[in-house]
PDB file of C-alpha atoms in Angstrom:
ATOM      1  CA  UNK Z   1     -78.626  13.006   5.483  1.00 47.00           C
ATOM      2  CA  UNK Z   2     -76.287  10.206   6.506  1.00 47.00           C
ATOM      3  CA  UNK Z   3     -75.969   8.978  10.024  1.00 52.00           C
ATOM      4  CA  UNK Z   4     -72.683   7.927  11.479  1.00 57.00           C
ATOM      5  CA  UNK Z   5     -72.356   4.802  13.560  1.00 62.00           C
ATOM      6  CA  UNK Z   6     -70.454   4.832  16.824  1.00 62.00           C
ATOM      7  CA  UNK Z   7     -66.868   3.624  16.267  1.00 64.00           C
ATOM      8  CA  UNK Z   8     -66.027   0.333  17.906  1.00 67.00           C
ATOM      9  CA  UNK Z   9     -63.527   0.575  20.786  1.00 70.00           C
ATOM     10  CA  UNK Z  10     -60.063  -0.663  19.909  1.00 76.00           C
ATOM     11  CA  UNK Z  11     -59.777  -2.732  23.103  1.00 79.00           C
ATOM     12  CA  UNK Z  12     -61.884  -5.533  24.574  1.00 85.00           C
ATOM     13  CA  UNK Z  13     -61.469  -6.491  28.187  1.00 80.00           C
ATOM     14  CA  UNK Z  14     -61.781 -10.024  29.548  1.00 81.00           C
ATOM     15  CA  UNK Z  15     -61.864 -10.433  33.352  1.00 81.00           C
ATOM     16  CA  UNK Z  16     -60.449  -6.945  33.822  1.00 85.00           C
ATOM     17  CA  UNK Z  17     -57.505  -7.311  31.413  1.00 87.00           C
ATOM     18  CA  UNK Z  18     -57.023  -6.565  27.731  1.00 90.00           C
ATOM     19  CA  UNK Z  19     -57.988  -9.385  25.404  1.00 91.00           C
ATOM     20  CA  UNK Z  20     -54.947 -10.942  23.706  1.00 94.00           C
ATOM     21  CA  UNK Z  21     -54.308 -13.352  20.843  1.00 93.00           C
ATOM     22  CA  UNK Z  22     -54.011 -16.223  23.306  1.00 95.00           C
ATOM     23  CA  UNK Z  23     -57.634 -15.621  24.288  1.00 95.00           C
ATOM     24  CA  UNK Z  24     -58.740 -16.694  20.791  1.00 96.00           C
ATOM     25  CA  UNK Z  25     -58.134 -20.439  20.449  1.00 97.00           C
ATOM     26  CA  UNK Z  26     -56.462 -21.409  17.186  1.00 97.00           C
ATOM     27  CA  UNK Z  27     -59.107 -24.034  16.412  1.00 97.00           C
ATOM     28  CA  UNK Z  28     -61.891 -21.484  16.925  1.00 97.00           C
ATOM     29  CA  UNK Z  29     -60.258 -19.029  14.470  1.00 97.00           C
ATOM     30  CA  UNK Z  30     -59.552 -21.818  11.929  1.00 97.00           C
ATOM     31  CA  UNK Z  31     -63.129 -23.048  12.392  1.00 97.00           C
ATOM     32  CA  UNK Z  32     -64.440 -19.597  11.549  1.00 97.00           C
ATOM     33  CA  UNK Z  33     -62.436 -19.738   8.297  1.00 95.00           C
ATOM     34  CA  UNK Z  34     -63.732 -23.227   7.550  1.00 95.00           C
ATOM     35  CA  UNK Z  35     -67.378 -22.143   8.095  1.00 95.00           C
ATOM     36  CA  UNK Z  36     -67.062 -18.971   5.998  1.00 94.00           C
ATOM     37  CA  UNK Z  37     -68.082 -19.514   2.361  1.00 91.00           C
ATOM     38  CA  UNK Z  38     -65.226 -19.067  -0.128  1.00 87.00           C
ATOM     39  CA  UNK Z  39     -65.211 -16.610  -3.002  1.00 85.00           C
ATOM     40  CA  UNK Z  40     -66.804 -17.908  -6.240  1.00 83.00           C
ATOM     41  CA  UNK Z  41     -63.573 -18.717  -8.064  1.00 79.00           C
ATOM     42  CA  UNK Z  42     -61.399 -19.755  -5.100  1.00 79.00           C
ATOM     43  CA  UNK Z  43     -61.435 -21.061  -1.553  1.00 82.00           C
ATOM     44  CA  UNK Z  44     -60.311 -17.756  -0.168  1.00 87.00           C
ATOM     45  CA  UNK Z  45     -62.599 -16.154   2.440  1.00 92.00           C
ATOM     46  CA  UNK Z  46     -62.984 -12.416   2.879  1.00 91.00           C
ATOM     47  CA  UNK Z  47     -61.570 -11.210   6.211  1.00 92.00           C
ATOM     48  CA  UNK Z  48     -64.671  -9.266   7.242  1.00 92.00           C
ATOM     49  CA  UNK Z  49     -66.788 -12.392   6.742  1.00 94.00           C
ATOM     50  CA  UNK Z  50     -64.287 -14.494   8.720  1.00 95.00           C
ATOM     51  CA  UNK Z  51     -64.314 -11.905  11.510  1.00 95.00           C
ATOM     52  CA  UNK Z  52     -68.122 -11.878  11.455  1.00 95.00           C
ATOM     53  CA  UNK Z  53     -68.144 -15.698  11.804  1.00 96.00           C
ATOM     54  CA  UNK Z  54     -65.576 -15.571  14.588  1.00 97.00           C
ATOM     55  CA  UNK Z  55     -67.551 -12.960  16.473  1.00 95.00           C
ATOM     56  CA  UNK Z  56     -70.695 -15.069  16.199  1.00 96.00           C
ATOM     57  CA  UNK Z  57     -68.733 -17.669  18.177  1.00 95.00           C
ATOM     58  CA  UNK Z  58     -66.774 -15.664  20.769  1.00 95.00           C
ATOM     59  CA  UNK Z  59     -68.199 -12.142  20.696  1.00 93.00           C
ATOM     60  CA  UNK Z  60     -66.758  -8.885  19.409  1.00 92.00           C
ATOM     61  CA  UNK Z  61     -63.056  -8.940  18.474  1.00 94.00           C
ATOM     62  CA  UNK Z  62     -61.217  -5.658  17.702  1.00 92.00           C
ATOM     63  CA  UNK Z  63     -59.939  -5.628  14.139  1.00 91.00           C
ATOM     64  CA  UNK Z  64     -56.311  -5.079  15.138  1.00 91.00           C
ATOM     65  CA  UNK Z  65     -56.535  -8.148  17.432  1.00 93.00           C
ATOM     66  CA  UNK Z  66     -58.221 -10.151  14.689  1.00 95.00           C
ATOM     67  CA  UNK Z  67     -55.312  -9.322  12.324  1.00 93.00           C
ATOM     68  CA  UNK Z  68     -52.723 -10.097  14.995  1.00 94.00           C
ATOM     69  CA  UNK Z  69     -54.206 -13.559  15.555  1.00 96.00           C
ATOM     70  CA  UNK Z  70     -54.353 -14.122  11.802  1.00 95.00           C
ATOM     71  CA  UNK Z  71     -50.684 -13.067  11.529  1.00 94.00           C
ATOM     72  CA  UNK Z  72     -49.687 -15.629  14.222  1.00 96.00           C
ATOM     73  CA  UNK Z  73     -51.625 -18.403  12.445  1.00 96.00           C
ATOM     74  CA  UNK Z  74     -50.085 -17.488   9.070  1.00 92.00           C
ATOM     75  CA  UNK Z  75     -46.587 -17.438  10.586  1.00 92.00           C
ATOM     76  CA  UNK Z  76     -47.252 -20.903  12.071  1.00 93.00           C
ATOM     77  CA  UNK Z  77     -48.440 -22.184   8.684  1.00 91.00           C
ATOM     78  CA  UNK Z  78     -51.889 -22.972  10.025  1.00 94.00           C
ATOM     79  CA  UNK Z  79     -53.704 -20.610   7.613  1.00 94.00           C
ATOM     80  CA  UNK Z  80     -52.803 -18.696   4.436  1.00 91.00           C
ATOM     81  CA  UNK Z  81     -53.802 -15.268   3.315  1.00 88.00           C
ATOM     82  CA  UNK Z  82     -53.164 -11.629   4.039  1.00 84.00           C
ATOM     83  CA  UNK Z  83     -52.772 -10.859   7.787  1.00 84.00           C
ATOM     84  CA  UNK Z  84     -51.778  -7.260   7.174  1.00 79.00           C
ATOM     85  CA  UNK Z  85     -55.238  -6.411   5.871  1.00 72.00           C
ATOM     86  CA  UNK Z  86     -54.308  -5.189   2.366  1.00 78.00           C
ATOM     87  CA  UNK Z  87     -55.899  -8.043   0.458  1.00 75.00           C
ATOM     88  CA  UNK Z  88     -58.238  -9.051   3.214  1.00 76.00           C
ATOM     89  CA  UNK Z  89     -58.611 -12.737   2.638  1.00 88.00           C
ATOM     90  CA  UNK Z  90     -57.786 -16.030   4.326  1.00 91.00           C
ATOM     91  CA  UNK Z  91     -57.839 -19.718   3.486  1.00 91.00           C
ATOM     92  CA  UNK Z  92     -56.871 -23.096   4.810  1.00 92.00           C
ATOM     93  CA  UNK Z  93     -53.530 -24.448   3.564  1.00 90.00           C
ATOM     94  CA  UNK Z  94     -55.234 -27.634   2.345  1.00 87.00           C
ATOM     95  CA  UNK Z  95     -57.311 -25.439  -0.008  1.00 85.00           C
ATOM     96  CA  UNK Z  96     -54.319 -23.514  -1.378  1.00 82.00           C
ATOM     97  CA  UNK Z  97     -53.089 -24.135  -4.900  1.00 76.00           C
ATOM     98  CA  UNK Z  98     -50.583 -21.288  -4.983  1.00 76.00           C
ATOM     99  CA  UNK Z  99     -47.021 -22.627  -4.379  1.00 76.00           C
ATOM    100  CA  UNK Z 100     -45.829 -19.140  -3.352  1.00 76.00           C
ATOM    101  CA  UNK Z 101     -48.407 -18.895  -0.582  1.00 76.00           C
ATOM    102  CA  UNK Z 102     -48.747 -21.972   1.599  1.00 73.00           C
ATOM    103  CA  UNK Z 103     -46.614 -24.249  -0.497  1.00 55.00           C
ATOM    104  CA  UNK Z 104     -48.864 -27.205  -0.025  1.00 47.00           C
ATOM    105  CA  UNK Z 105     -48.710 -27.167   3.770  1.00 49.00           C
ATOM    106  CA  UNK Z 106     -51.632 -28.874   5.439  1.00 46.00           C
ATOM    107  CA  UNK Z 107     -53.456 -27.410   8.458  1.00 43.00           C
ATOM    108  CA  UNK Z 108     -52.475 -28.915  11.709  1.00 43.00           C
TER     109      UNK Z 108
END
C-alpha cells in the first residue's frame, strides 16, 4: 500500500501578502545554483536540487514561484538553463560552453 503525501500549497505568504519574485534576492538564487553540485558531464544543476538548496537558505518556495524567479534571471542573462521546467536544469553563464545558450555571458 502506498501512502500519499500532502500536496504543498501553491502560495507562500510573507507578512500577510503573497510571496513574489522580488522576495527572493538574485544573489541568493544564484548562490543556490553555485552551491548545487553539477551533473557528472557538465556544470548544469538539476532544478529540484537547486530548489532544495534555495529552500535550505530561505525556506519553502512554491515551484511556480521558483520557476518565475529563474525565468527573470535567465531573461536578465544572470543564469542559463530551462526556466519553463521541461529540461529542469540551470547553470551559471561563466560555466556555459554552449554558444546558443548563454553565448559566453558572464554572471553579474
